[in-house]
């Protein structure tokens, strides 16, 4: 019985540890992100309150959207991962949602990065790590 449990545990461990990226989610470039922002600056005032988001240009694929939920901060690539990169693949943030400016208007949750209103979308938003230290946020991958 112990052998069975050990085998089953290893099977689960190895299957969960594999990075199984959906082949349809290949539109985002793997760009190195490592930036720090000062939350005291006026452009980040919205992040003083939970449920708000701000757009940070010139990082990631089409910028980064930073959102505050409670005491936690999250950062998402501001590109619709279900479209090839073009002029409409940038996401526009509004509160806890981000919407593609392409004709299909794909919407994503900025809470968990998953698509909203269209269950057929296969790709969620790319998440970046966020480290909060005092009045600064460091966003990196």
Short mmCIF file of N, CA, C and O in Angstrom, two decimals:
data_model
loop_
_atom_site.label_atom_id
_atom_site.label_comp_id
_atom_site.label_asym_id
_atom_site.label_seq_id
_atom_site.Cartn_x
_atom_site.Cartn_y
_atom_site.Cartn_z
N UNK A 1 0.82 -1.19 0.00
CA UNK A 1 0.00 0.00 0.00
C UNK A 1 0.87 1.26 0.00
O UNK A 1 0.56 2.22 -0.69
N UNK A 2 1.96 1.26 0.78
CA UNK A 2 2.85 2.42 0.81
C UNK A 2 3.47 2.67 -0.56
O UNK A 2 3.66 3.81 -0.96
N UNK A 3 3.82 1.60 -1.24
CA UNK A 3 4.40 1.73 -2.57
C UNK A 3 3.41 2.40 -3.52
O UNK A 3 3.77 3.27 -4.30
N UNK A 4 2.14 2.00 -3.43
CA UNK A 4 1.11 2.60 -4.26
C UNK A 4 0.96 4.09 -3.97
O UNK A 4 0.89 4.91 -4.89
N UNK A 5 0.92 4.48 -2.71
CA UNK A 5 0.78 5.88 -2.32
C UNK A 5 1.99 6.69 -2.78
O UNK A 5 1.86 7.79 -3.30
N UNK A 6 3.18 6.13 -2.61
CA UNK A 6 4.40 6.82 -3.05
C UNK A 6 4.39 7.01 -4.57
O UNK A 6 4.71 8.09 -5.08
N UNK A 7 4.01 5.97 -5.32
CA UNK A 7 3.95 6.05 -6.78
C UNK A 7 2.93 7.09 -7.21
O UNK A 7 3.19 7.93 -8.07
N UNK A 8 1.75 7.06 -6.60
CA UNK A 8 0.68 7.99 -6.93
C UNK A 8 1.10 9.43 -6.62
O UNK A 8 0.85 10.35 -7.41
N UNK A 9 1.77 9.64 -5.50
CA UNK A 9 2.24 10.98 -5.13
C UNK A 9 3.27 11.50 -6.12
O UNK A 9 3.23 12.67 -6.51
N UNK A 10 4.21 10.66 -6.53
CA UNK A 10 5.21 11.06 -7.51
C UNK A 10 4.57 11.37 -8.86
O UNK A 10 4.97 12.33 -9.54
N UNK A 11 3.58 10.58 -9.23
CA UNK A 11 2.89 10.80 -10.49
C UNK A 11 2.22 12.18 -10.50
O UNK A 11 2.35 12.94 -11.46
N UNK A 12 1.55 12.52 -9.42
CA UNK A 12 0.90 13.83 -9.31
C UNK A 12 1.94 14.94 -9.31
O UNK A 12 1.80 15.95 -10.00
N UNK A 13 3.02 14.76 -8.57
CA UNK A 13 4.06 15.78 -8.48
C UNK A 13 4.67 16.08 -9.84
O UNK A 13 4.81 17.24 -10.23
N UNK A 14 5.01 15.04 -10.60
CA UNK A 14 5.64 15.28 -11.90
C UNK A 14 4.67 15.85 -12.92
O UNK A 14 5.05 16.66 -13.74
N UNK A 15 3.41 15.46 -12.85
CA UNK A 15 2.43 16.01 -13.79
C UNK A 15 2.12 17.46 -13.49
O UNK A 15 1.88 18.24 -14.39
N UNK A 16 2.11 17.83 -12.23
CA UNK A 16 1.81 19.22 -11.88
C UNK A 16 2.98 20.15 -12.11
O UNK A 16 2.81 21.34 -12.29
N UNK A 17 4.19 19.63 -12.10
CA UNK A 17 5.35 20.49 -12.22
C UNK A 17 5.70 20.83 -13.66
O UNK A 17 6.49 21.72 -13.91
N UNK A 18 5.10 20.16 -14.63
CA UNK A 18 5.39 20.45 -16.02
C UNK A 18 4.71 21.73 -16.45
O UNK A 18 3.56 21.99 -16.11
N UNK A 19 5.42 22.53 -17.20
CA UNK A 19 4.86 23.77 -17.71
C UNK A 19 4.15 23.44 -19.02
O UNK A 19 4.77 23.29 -20.05
N UNK A 20 2.85 23.35 -18.95
CA UNK A 20 2.07 22.98 -20.13
C UNK A 20 1.38 24.20 -20.70
O UNK A 20 0.19 24.39 -20.53
N UNK A 21 2.14 25.02 -21.35
CA UNK A 21 1.58 26.23 -21.93
C UNK A 21 0.74 25.86 -23.14
O UNK A 21 1.15 25.08 -24.00
N UNK A 22 -0.45 26.42 -23.21
CA UNK A 22 -1.34 26.18 -24.32
C UNK A 22 -0.68 26.70 -25.60
O UNK A 22 -0.20 27.82 -25.64
N UNK A 23 -0.68 25.89 -26.64
CA UNK A 23 -0.04 26.29 -27.88
C UNK A 23 -0.71 27.51 -28.50
O UNK A 23 -0.11 28.24 -29.28
N UNK A 24 -1.97 27.75 -28.18
CA UNK A 24 -2.67 28.91 -28.71
C UNK A 24 -2.28 30.19 -27.97
O UNK A 24 -2.66 31.28 -28.39
N UNK A 25 -1.55 30.08 -26.88
CA UNK A 25 -1.16 31.23 -26.08
C UNK A 25 0.29 31.61 -26.38
O UNK A 25 1.10 31.78 -25.49
N UNK A 26 0.61 31.75 -27.62
CA UNK A 26 2.00 31.98 -28.03
C UNK A 26 2.25 33.39 -28.53
O UNK A 26 3.32 33.68 -29.06
N UNK A 27 1.29 34.28 -28.38
CA UNK A 27 1.43 35.61 -28.96
C UNK A 27 2.28 36.56 -28.13
O UNK A 27 2.79 37.54 -28.65
N UNK A 28 2.41 36.31 -26.84
CA UNK A 28 3.19 37.22 -25.99
C UNK A 28 4.67 36.89 -26.07
O UNK A 28 5.06 35.73 -26.00
N UNK A 29 5.48 37.91 -26.21
CA UNK A 29 6.92 37.73 -26.19
C UNK A 29 7.40 37.58 -24.76
O UNK A 29 6.80 38.14 -23.84
N UNK A 30 8.46 36.84 -24.56
CA UNK A 30 9.01 36.65 -23.23
C UNK A 30 10.00 37.78 -22.96
O UNK A 30 11.19 37.65 -23.19
N UNK A 31 9.47 38.89 -22.47
CA UNK A 31 10.26 40.10 -22.27
C UNK A 31 10.63 40.21 -20.79
O UNK A 31 9.79 40.02 -19.91
N UNK A 32 11.89 40.52 -20.54
CA UNK A 32 12.35 40.69 -19.16
C UNK A 32 11.75 41.96 -18.57
O UNK A 32 11.85 43.03 -19.16
N UNK A 33 11.13 41.83 -17.41
CA UNK A 33 10.53 42.97 -16.71
C UNK A 33 11.18 43.07 -15.34
O UNK A 33 11.24 42.09 -14.60
N UNK A 34 11.68 44.25 -15.03
CA UNK A 34 12.24 44.52 -13.71
C UNK A 34 12.21 46.03 -13.52
O UNK A 34 13.09 46.75 -13.97
N UNK A 35 11.15 46.51 -12.88
CA UNK A 35 10.98 47.95 -12.70
C UNK A 35 10.45 48.24 -11.30
O UNK A 35 9.80 47.40 -10.69
N UNK A 36 10.76 49.42 -10.82
CA UNK A 36 10.31 49.85 -9.50
C UNK A 36 9.53 51.15 -9.65
O UNK A 36 9.95 52.04 -10.40
N UNK A 37 8.40 51.25 -8.96
CA UNK A 37 7.63 52.48 -8.98
C UNK A 37 7.46 53.01 -7.56
O UNK A 37 7.41 52.24 -6.60
N UNK A 38 7.40 54.32 -7.46
CA UNK A 38 7.21 55.00 -6.19
C UNK A 38 5.73 55.33 -6.04
O UNK A 38 5.19 56.13 -6.80
N UNK A 39 5.07 54.72 -5.06
CA UNK A 39 3.64 54.92 -4.87
C UNK A 39 3.29 56.33 -4.42
O UNK A 39 2.11 56.70 -4.42
N UNK A 40 4.27 57.13 -4.03
CA UNK A 40 4.02 58.51 -3.62
C UNK A 40 3.85 59.45 -4.81
O UNK A 40 3.40 60.59 -4.63
N UNK A 41 4.22 59.01 -6.01
CA UNK A 41 4.10 59.86 -7.19
C UNK A 41 2.63 60.00 -7.59
O UNK A 41 1.84 59.07 -7.46
N UNK A 42 2.24 61.18 -8.10
CA UNK A 42 0.83 61.44 -8.42
C UNK A 42 0.21 60.47 -9.42
O UNK A 42 -0.97 60.15 -9.32
N UNK A 43 1.00 59.97 -10.37
CA UNK A 43 0.44 59.06 -11.38
C UNK A 43 0.00 57.72 -10.80
O UNK A 43 -0.71 56.96 -11.45
N UNK A 44 0.39 57.43 -9.57
CA UNK A 44 0.01 56.17 -8.93
C UNK A 44 -0.95 56.38 -7.76
O UNK A 44 -1.17 55.48 -6.95
N UNK A 45 -1.55 57.58 -7.64
CA UNK A 45 -2.50 57.88 -6.57
C UNK A 45 -3.65 56.88 -6.52
O UNK A 45 -4.14 56.55 -5.45
N UNK A 46 -4.11 56.41 -7.67
CA UNK A 46 -5.23 55.46 -7.71
C UNK A 46 -4.92 54.19 -6.93
O UNK A 46 -5.83 53.53 -6.42
N UNK A 47 -3.65 53.84 -6.81
CA UNK A 47 -3.28 52.60 -6.12
C UNK A 47 -3.33 52.73 -4.60
O UNK A 47 -3.06 51.78 -3.89
N UNK A 48 -3.70 53.90 -4.11
CA UNK A 48 -3.88 54.07 -2.67
C UNK A 48 -5.18 53.41 -2.21
O UNK A 48 -5.37 53.16 -1.02
N UNK A 49 -6.07 53.12 -3.16
CA UNK A 49 -7.39 52.58 -2.83
C UNK A 49 -7.59 51.23 -3.50
O UNK A 49 -7.27 51.05 -4.67
N UNK A 50 -8.15 50.30 -2.75
CA UNK A 50 -8.43 48.96 -3.27
C UNK A 50 -9.46 49.03 -4.39
O UNK A 50 -10.39 49.83 -4.35
N UNK A 51 -9.27 48.18 -5.41
CA UNK A 51 -10.20 48.12 -6.52
C UNK A 51 -9.83 49.01 -7.68
O UNK A 51 -10.58 49.12 -8.65
N UNK A 52 -8.69 49.66 -7.60
CA UNK A 52 -8.24 50.54 -8.67
C UNK A 52 -7.03 49.96 -9.40
O UNK A 52 -6.30 49.15 -8.84
N UNK A 53 -6.83 50.43 -10.62
CA UNK A 53 -5.70 49.97 -11.41
C UNK A 53 -5.09 51.15 -12.16
O UNK A 53 -5.76 52.15 -12.40
N UNK A 54 -3.82 51.00 -12.52
CA UNK A 54 -3.11 52.01 -13.32
C UNK A 54 -2.34 51.30 -14.43
O UNK A 54 -1.97 50.14 -14.32
N UNK A 55 -2.15 52.04 -15.51
CA UNK A 55 -1.40 51.54 -16.65
C UNK A 55 0.03 52.08 -16.59
O UNK A 55 0.23 53.28 -16.40
N UNK A 56 0.98 51.19 -16.76
CA UNK A 56 2.40 51.56 -16.76
C UNK A 56 2.96 51.26 -18.15
O UNK A 56 3.16 50.11 -18.51
N UNK A 57 3.18 52.30 -18.98
CA UNK A 57 3.66 52.07 -20.35
C UNK A 57 5.13 51.68 -20.39
O UNK A 57 5.85 51.78 -19.41
N UNK A 58 5.55 51.23 -21.57
CA UNK A 58 6.95 50.95 -21.88
C UNK A 58 7.57 49.80 -21.09
O UNK A 58 8.78 49.79 -20.88
N UNK A 59 6.77 48.88 -20.64
CA UNK A 59 7.27 47.67 -19.97
C UNK A 59 6.44 46.50 -20.47
O UNK A 59 5.29 46.67 -20.87
N UNK A 60 7.00 45.29 -20.44
CA UNK A 60 6.26 44.13 -20.93
C UNK A 60 6.03 44.24 -22.43
O UNK A 60 6.78 44.89 -23.15
N UNK A 61 4.96 43.59 -22.91
CA UNK A 61 4.66 43.60 -24.33
C UNK A 61 4.01 44.91 -24.79
O UNK A 61 4.42 45.49 -25.78
N UNK A 62 2.99 45.35 -24.08
CA UNK A 62 2.28 46.59 -24.41
C UNK A 62 2.05 47.42 -23.17
O UNK A 62 1.05 48.10 -23.04
N UNK A 63 2.94 47.32 -22.23
CA UNK A 63 2.77 47.98 -20.95
C UNK A 63 2.33 46.98 -19.89
O UNK A 63 2.14 45.80 -20.16
N UNK A 64 2.13 47.48 -18.67
CA UNK A 64 1.73 46.64 -17.54
C UNK A 64 0.57 47.34 -16.85
O UNK A 64 0.54 48.56 -16.73
N UNK A 65 -0.38 46.55 -16.40
CA UNK A 65 -1.48 47.07 -15.59
C UNK A 65 -1.26 46.60 -14.17
O UNK A 65 -1.10 45.41 -13.91
N UNK A 66 -1.22 47.56 -13.25
CA UNK A 66 -1.04 47.25 -11.83
C UNK A 66 -2.37 47.49 -11.14
O UNK A 66 -3.02 48.51 -11.37
N UNK A 67 -2.77 46.57 -10.30
CA UNK A 67 -4.04 46.67 -9.61
C UNK A 67 -3.84 46.43 -8.12
O UNK A 67 -2.97 45.65 -7.73
N UNK A 68 -4.62 47.14 -7.32
CA UNK A 68 -4.58 46.92 -5.87
C UNK A 68 -5.91 46.29 -5.45
O UNK A 68 -6.98 46.81 -5.77
N UNK A 69 -5.79 45.18 -4.72
CA UNK A 69 -6.96 44.49 -4.20
C UNK A 69 -6.69 44.26 -2.72
O UNK A 69 -5.83 43.47 -2.36
N UNK A 70 -7.40 45.00 -1.89
CA UNK A 70 -7.13 44.96 -0.46
C UNK A 70 -5.74 45.51 -0.21
O UNK A 70 -5.39 46.59 -0.68
N UNK A 71 -4.91 44.75 0.49
CA UNK A 71 -3.54 45.17 0.75
C UNK A 71 -2.56 44.60 -0.27
O UNK A 71 -1.37 44.84 -0.20
N UNK A 72 -3.08 43.85 -1.26
CA UNK A 72 -2.23 43.17 -2.25
C UNK A 72 -2.20 43.91 -3.57
O UNK A 72 -3.19 44.53 -3.98
N UNK A 73 -1.06 43.81 -4.25
CA UNK A 73 -0.88 44.39 -5.57
C UNK A 73 -0.62 43.26 -6.56
O UNK A 73 0.07 42.30 -6.26
N UNK A 74 -1.20 43.41 -7.76
CA UNK A 74 -0.99 42.45 -8.83
C UNK A 74 -0.57 43.22 -10.08
O UNK A 74 -0.98 44.36 -10.28
N UNK A 75 0.22 42.56 -10.93
CA UNK A 75 0.66 43.19 -12.18
C UNK A 75 0.41 42.22 -13.34
O UNK A 75 0.73 41.03 -13.24
N UNK A 76 -0.17 42.73 -14.40
CA UNK A 76 -0.52 41.94 -15.57
C UNK A 76 0.02 42.61 -16.82
O UNK A 76 0.04 43.84 -16.91
N UNK A 77 0.44 41.80 -17.79
CA UNK A 77 0.84 42.35 -19.07
C UNK A 77 -0.40 42.95 -19.73
O UNK A 77 -1.47 42.35 -19.71
N UNK A 78 -0.26 44.13 -20.30
CA UNK A 78 -1.40 44.85 -20.88
C UNK A 78 -1.62 44.49 -22.34
O UNK A 78 -1.96 45.34 -23.17
N UNK A 79 -1.45 43.21 -22.67
CA UNK A 79 -1.66 42.72 -24.02
C UNK A 79 -2.64 41.56 -23.98
O UNK A 79 -2.51 40.66 -23.15
N UNK A 80 -3.59 41.57 -24.90
CA UNK A 80 -4.53 40.45 -25.02
C UNK A 80 -3.75 39.24 -25.54
O UNK A 80 -3.27 39.27 -26.67
N UNK A 81 -3.61 38.18 -24.74
CA UNK A 81 -2.81 37.03 -25.17
C UNK A 81 -3.51 36.17 -26.22
O UNK A 81 -2.92 35.21 -26.72
N UNK A 82 -4.74 36.50 -26.59
CA UNK A 82 -5.49 35.75 -27.59
C UNK A 82 -5.39 36.36 -28.98
O UNK A 82 -6.05 35.90 -29.90
N UNK A 83 -4.58 37.41 -29.12
CA UNK A 83 -4.38 38.09 -30.40
C UNK A 83 -2.90 38.19 -30.71
O UNK A 83 -2.09 38.40 -29.81
N UNK A 84 -2.58 38.12 -32.00
CA UNK A 84 -1.22 38.45 -32.42
C UNK A 84 -1.02 39.92 -32.09
O UNK A 84 -1.96 40.71 -32.13
N UNK A 85 0.19 40.28 -31.73
CA UNK A 85 0.44 41.67 -31.35
C UNK A 85 0.26 42.59 -32.54
O UNK A 85 0.86 42.41 -33.59
N UNK A 86 -0.62 43.56 -32.35
CA UNK A 86 -0.86 44.59 -33.35
C UNK A 86 -1.39 45.83 -32.63
O UNK A 86 -1.38 45.89 -31.41
N UNK A 87 -1.87 46.79 -33.38
CA UNK A 87 -2.29 48.06 -32.76
C UNK A 87 -3.50 47.91 -31.85
O UNK A 87 -3.72 48.75 -30.98
N UNK A 88 -4.28 46.85 -31.99
CA UNK A 88 -5.47 46.72 -31.15
C UNK A 88 -5.30 45.72 -30.01
O UNK A 88 -6.23 45.53 -29.22
N UNK A 89 -4.16 45.08 -29.88
CA UNK A 89 -4.02 44.03 -28.86
C UNK A 89 -3.75 44.60 -27.46
O UNK A 89 -3.77 43.85 -26.48
N UNK A 90 -3.56 45.90 -27.34
CA UNK A 90 -3.35 46.52 -26.03
C UNK A 90 -4.65 46.53 -25.25
O UNK A 90 -5.72 46.74 -25.79
N UNK A 91 -4.52 46.28 -23.96
CA UNK A 91 -5.68 46.29 -23.07
C UNK A 91 -5.83 47.66 -22.40
O UNK A 91 -4.85 48.31 -22.08
N UNK A 92 -7.07 48.06 -22.20
CA UNK A 92 -7.39 49.29 -21.50
C UNK A 92 -8.01 48.89 -20.16
O UNK A 92 -8.97 48.12 -20.13
N UNK A 93 -7.44 49.42 -19.09
CA UNK A 93 -7.92 49.05 -17.75
C UNK A 93 -9.00 50.00 -17.27
O UNK A 93 -8.99 51.18 -17.59
N UNK A 94 -9.92 49.42 -16.50
CA UNK A 94 -10.98 50.20 -15.86
C UNK A 94 -11.34 49.46 -14.58
O UNK A 94 -11.98 48.41 -14.62
N UNK A 95 -10.87 49.99 -13.46
CA UNK A 95 -11.13 49.33 -12.17
C UNK A 95 -10.49 47.95 -12.14
O UNK A 95 -9.29 47.82 -12.29
N UNK A 96 -11.32 46.92 -11.99
CA UNK A 96 -10.81 45.54 -11.88
C UNK A 96 -10.98 44.75 -13.17
O UNK A 96 -10.94 43.52 -13.15
N UNK A 97 -11.16 45.46 -14.30
CA UNK A 97 -11.28 44.80 -15.60
C UNK A 97 -10.35 45.45 -16.60
O UNK A 97 -10.01 46.62 -16.48
N UNK A 98 -9.98 44.66 -17.60
CA UNK A 98 -9.20 45.18 -18.73
C UNK A 98 -9.87 44.69 -20.00
O UNK A 98 -10.29 43.54 -20.09
N UNK A 99 -9.97 45.58 -20.98
CA UNK A 99 -10.68 45.27 -22.22
C UNK A 99 -9.77 45.51 -23.41
O UNK A 99 -9.08 46.52 -23.49
N UNK A 100 -9.82 44.57 -24.35
CA UNK A 100 -9.07 44.70 -25.60
C UNK A 100 -9.77 45.75 -26.47
O UNK A 100 -11.00 45.84 -26.48
N UNK A 101 -8.99 46.53 -27.21
CA UNK A 101 -9.59 47.51 -28.11
C UNK A 101 -9.83 46.91 -29.50
O UNK A 101 -10.28 47.61 -30.40
N UNK A 102 -9.57 45.61 -29.66
CA UNK A 102 -9.88 44.92 -30.91
C UNK A 102 -11.40 44.80 -31.04
O UNK A 102 -12.14 44.97 -30.07
N UNK A 103 -11.88 44.45 -32.24
CA UNK A 103 -13.31 44.36 -32.49
C UNK A 103 -14.03 43.42 -31.54
O UNK A 103 -15.17 43.67 -31.17
N UNK A 104 -13.38 42.32 -31.14
CA UNK A 104 -14.07 41.36 -30.28
C UNK A 104 -14.20 41.85 -28.84
O UNK A 104 -15.00 41.34 -28.08
N UNK A 105 -13.42 42.87 -28.45
CA UNK A 105 -13.54 43.47 -27.13
C UNK A 105 -13.36 42.49 -25.98
O UNK A 105 -14.09 42.57 -24.98
N UNK A 106 -12.40 41.59 -26.09
CA UNK A 106 -12.16 40.62 -25.01
C UNK A 106 -11.96 41.33 -23.68
O UNK A 106 -11.25 42.32 -23.61
N UNK A 107 -12.60 40.79 -22.64
CA UNK A 107 -12.47 41.36 -21.30
C UNK A 107 -11.80 40.36 -20.38
O UNK A 107 -12.01 39.16 -20.49
N UNK A 108 -10.99 40.91 -19.46
CA UNK A 108 -10.26 40.08 -18.52
C UNK A 108 -10.41 40.63 -17.11
O UNK A 108 -10.49 41.84 -16.90
N UNK A 109 -10.41 39.72 -16.15
CA UNK A 109 -10.42 40.10 -14.75
C UNK A 109 -9.01 40.48 -14.33
O UNK A 109 -8.05 39.76 -14.62
N UNK A 110 -8.88 41.60 -13.64
CA UNK A 110 -7.57 41.98 -13.10
C UNK A 110 -7.37 41.42 -11.70
O UNK A 110 -6.35 41.66 -11.07
N UNK A 111 -8.34 40.64 -11.23
CA UNK A 111 -8.21 39.94 -9.96
C UNK A 111 -7.46 38.64 -10.16
O UNK A 111 -6.52 38.31 -9.44
N UNK A 112 -7.85 37.87 -11.20
CA UNK A 112 -7.22 36.56 -11.42
C UNK A 112 -6.65 36.40 -12.83
O UNK A 112 -6.11 35.36 -13.16
N UNK A 113 -6.80 37.39 -13.70
CA UNK A 113 -6.24 37.32 -15.05
C UNK A 113 -7.04 36.50 -16.04
O UNK A 113 -6.64 36.37 -17.19
N UNK A 114 -8.17 35.96 -15.63
CA UNK A 114 -8.95 35.09 -16.50
C UNK A 114 -9.92 35.88 -17.37
O UNK A 114 -10.37 36.96 -17.00
N UNK A 115 -10.27 35.31 -18.56
CA UNK A 115 -11.22 35.98 -19.45
C UNK A 115 -12.59 36.11 -18.79
O UNK A 115 -13.02 35.25 -18.03
N UNK A 116 -13.28 37.19 -19.13
CA UNK A 116 -14.66 37.42 -18.69
C UNK A 116 -15.56 37.42 -19.92
O UNK A 116 -15.14 37.83 -21.00
N UNK A 117 -16.78 36.97 -19.77
CA UNK A 117 -17.82 37.04 -20.80
C UNK A 117 -17.60 36.15 -22.02
O UNK A 117 -18.45 36.08 -22.87
N UNK A 118 -16.45 35.52 -22.16
CA UNK A 118 -16.22 34.66 -23.32
C UNK A 118 -15.45 33.43 -22.86
O UNK A 118 -14.21 33.44 -22.81
N UNK A 119 -16.18 32.36 -22.58
CA UNK A 119 -15.54 31.14 -22.06
C UNK A 119 -14.73 30.41 -23.13
O UNK A 119 -13.99 29.49 -22.81
N UNK A 120 -14.85 30.81 -24.40
CA UNK A 120 -14.09 30.16 -25.46
C UNK A 120 -12.64 30.63 -25.52
O UNK A 120 -11.80 29.99 -26.16
N UNK A 121 -12.32 31.75 -24.86
CA UNK A 121 -10.93 32.23 -24.87
C UNK A 121 -10.06 31.26 -24.09
O UNK A 121 -10.39 30.86 -22.99
N UNK A 122 -8.94 30.90 -24.68
CA UNK A 122 -8.07 29.89 -24.08
C UNK A 122 -6.96 30.48 -23.22
O UNK A 122 -6.35 29.77 -22.44
N UNK A 123 -6.68 31.75 -23.37
CA UNK A 123 -5.52 32.33 -22.70
C UNK A 123 -5.92 33.42 -21.71
O UNK A 123 -6.70 34.30 -22.04
N UNK A 124 -5.34 33.33 -20.52
CA UNK A 124 -5.51 34.38 -19.53
C UNK A 124 -4.33 35.34 -19.59
O UNK A 124 -3.37 35.12 -20.33
N UNK A 125 -4.40 36.39 -18.83
CA UNK A 125 -3.34 37.41 -18.83
C UNK A 125 -2.05 36.87 -18.23
O UNK A 125 -2.07 36.03 -17.34
N UNK A 126 -0.94 37.41 -18.71
CA UNK A 126 0.37 37.07 -18.14
C UNK A 126 0.58 37.87 -16.87
O UNK A 126 0.46 39.09 -16.85
N UNK A 127 0.91 37.17 -15.81
CA UNK A 127 1.11 37.78 -14.50
C UNK A 127 2.58 38.05 -14.26
O UNK A 127 3.43 37.26 -14.64
N UNK A 128 2.87 39.18 -13.63
CA UNK A 128 4.22 39.49 -13.19
C UNK A 128 4.24 39.50 -11.67
O UNK A 128 3.23 39.77 -11.02
N UNK A 129 5.37 39.22 -11.11
CA UNK A 129 5.51 39.22 -9.66
C UNK A 129 5.61 40.66 -9.16
O UNK A 129 6.16 41.52 -9.83
N UNK A 130 5.05 40.89 -7.96
CA UNK A 130 5.07 42.22 -7.36
C UNK A 130 5.57 42.10 -5.93
O UNK A 130 5.09 41.27 -5.16
N UNK A 131 6.56 42.93 -5.61
CA UNK A 131 7.09 42.99 -4.26
C UNK A 131 6.81 44.38 -3.71
O UNK A 131 7.22 45.38 -4.29
N UNK A 132 6.08 44.44 -2.60
CA UNK A 132 5.70 45.71 -1.99
C UNK A 132 6.60 45.94 -0.79
O UNK A 132 6.65 45.13 0.13
N UNK A 133 7.33 47.07 -0.80
CA UNK A 133 8.22 47.40 0.30
C UNK A 133 8.09 48.89 0.60
O UNK A 133 8.60 49.73 -0.15
N UNK A 134 7.39 49.21 1.68
CA UNK A 134 7.17 50.62 2.02
C UNK A 134 6.33 51.31 0.98
O UNK A 134 5.22 50.91 0.70
N UNK A 135 6.89 52.36 0.36
CA UNK A 135 6.18 53.11 -0.68
C UNK A 135 6.60 52.74 -2.08
O UNK A 135 6.35 53.49 -3.02
N UNK A 136 7.25 51.60 -2.24
CA UNK A 136 7.68 51.19 -3.58
C UNK A 136 7.12 49.81 -3.93
O UNK A 136 6.92 48.96 -3.07
N UNK A 137 6.90 49.64 -5.22
CA UNK A 137 6.53 48.34 -5.79
C UNK A 137 7.61 47.96 -6.76
O UNK A 137 8.00 48.77 -7.61
N UNK A 138 8.10 46.75 -6.67
CA UNK A 138 9.03 46.21 -7.66
C UNK A 138 8.26 45.16 -8.45
O UNK A 138 7.69 44.23 -7.87
N UNK A 139 8.25 45.32 -9.77
CA UNK A 139 7.52 44.41 -10.66
C UNK A 139 8.56 43.70 -11.50
O UNK A 139 9.41 44.32 -12.13
N UNK A 140 8.49 42.37 -11.51
CA UNK A 140 9.52 41.60 -12.19
C UNK A 140 8.97 40.23 -12.58
O UNK A 140 7.90 39.82 -12.17
N UNK A 141 9.74 39.54 -13.43
CA UNK A 141 9.39 38.16 -13.79
C UNK A 141 10.56 37.25 -13.54
O UNK A 141 11.58 37.63 -13.06
#
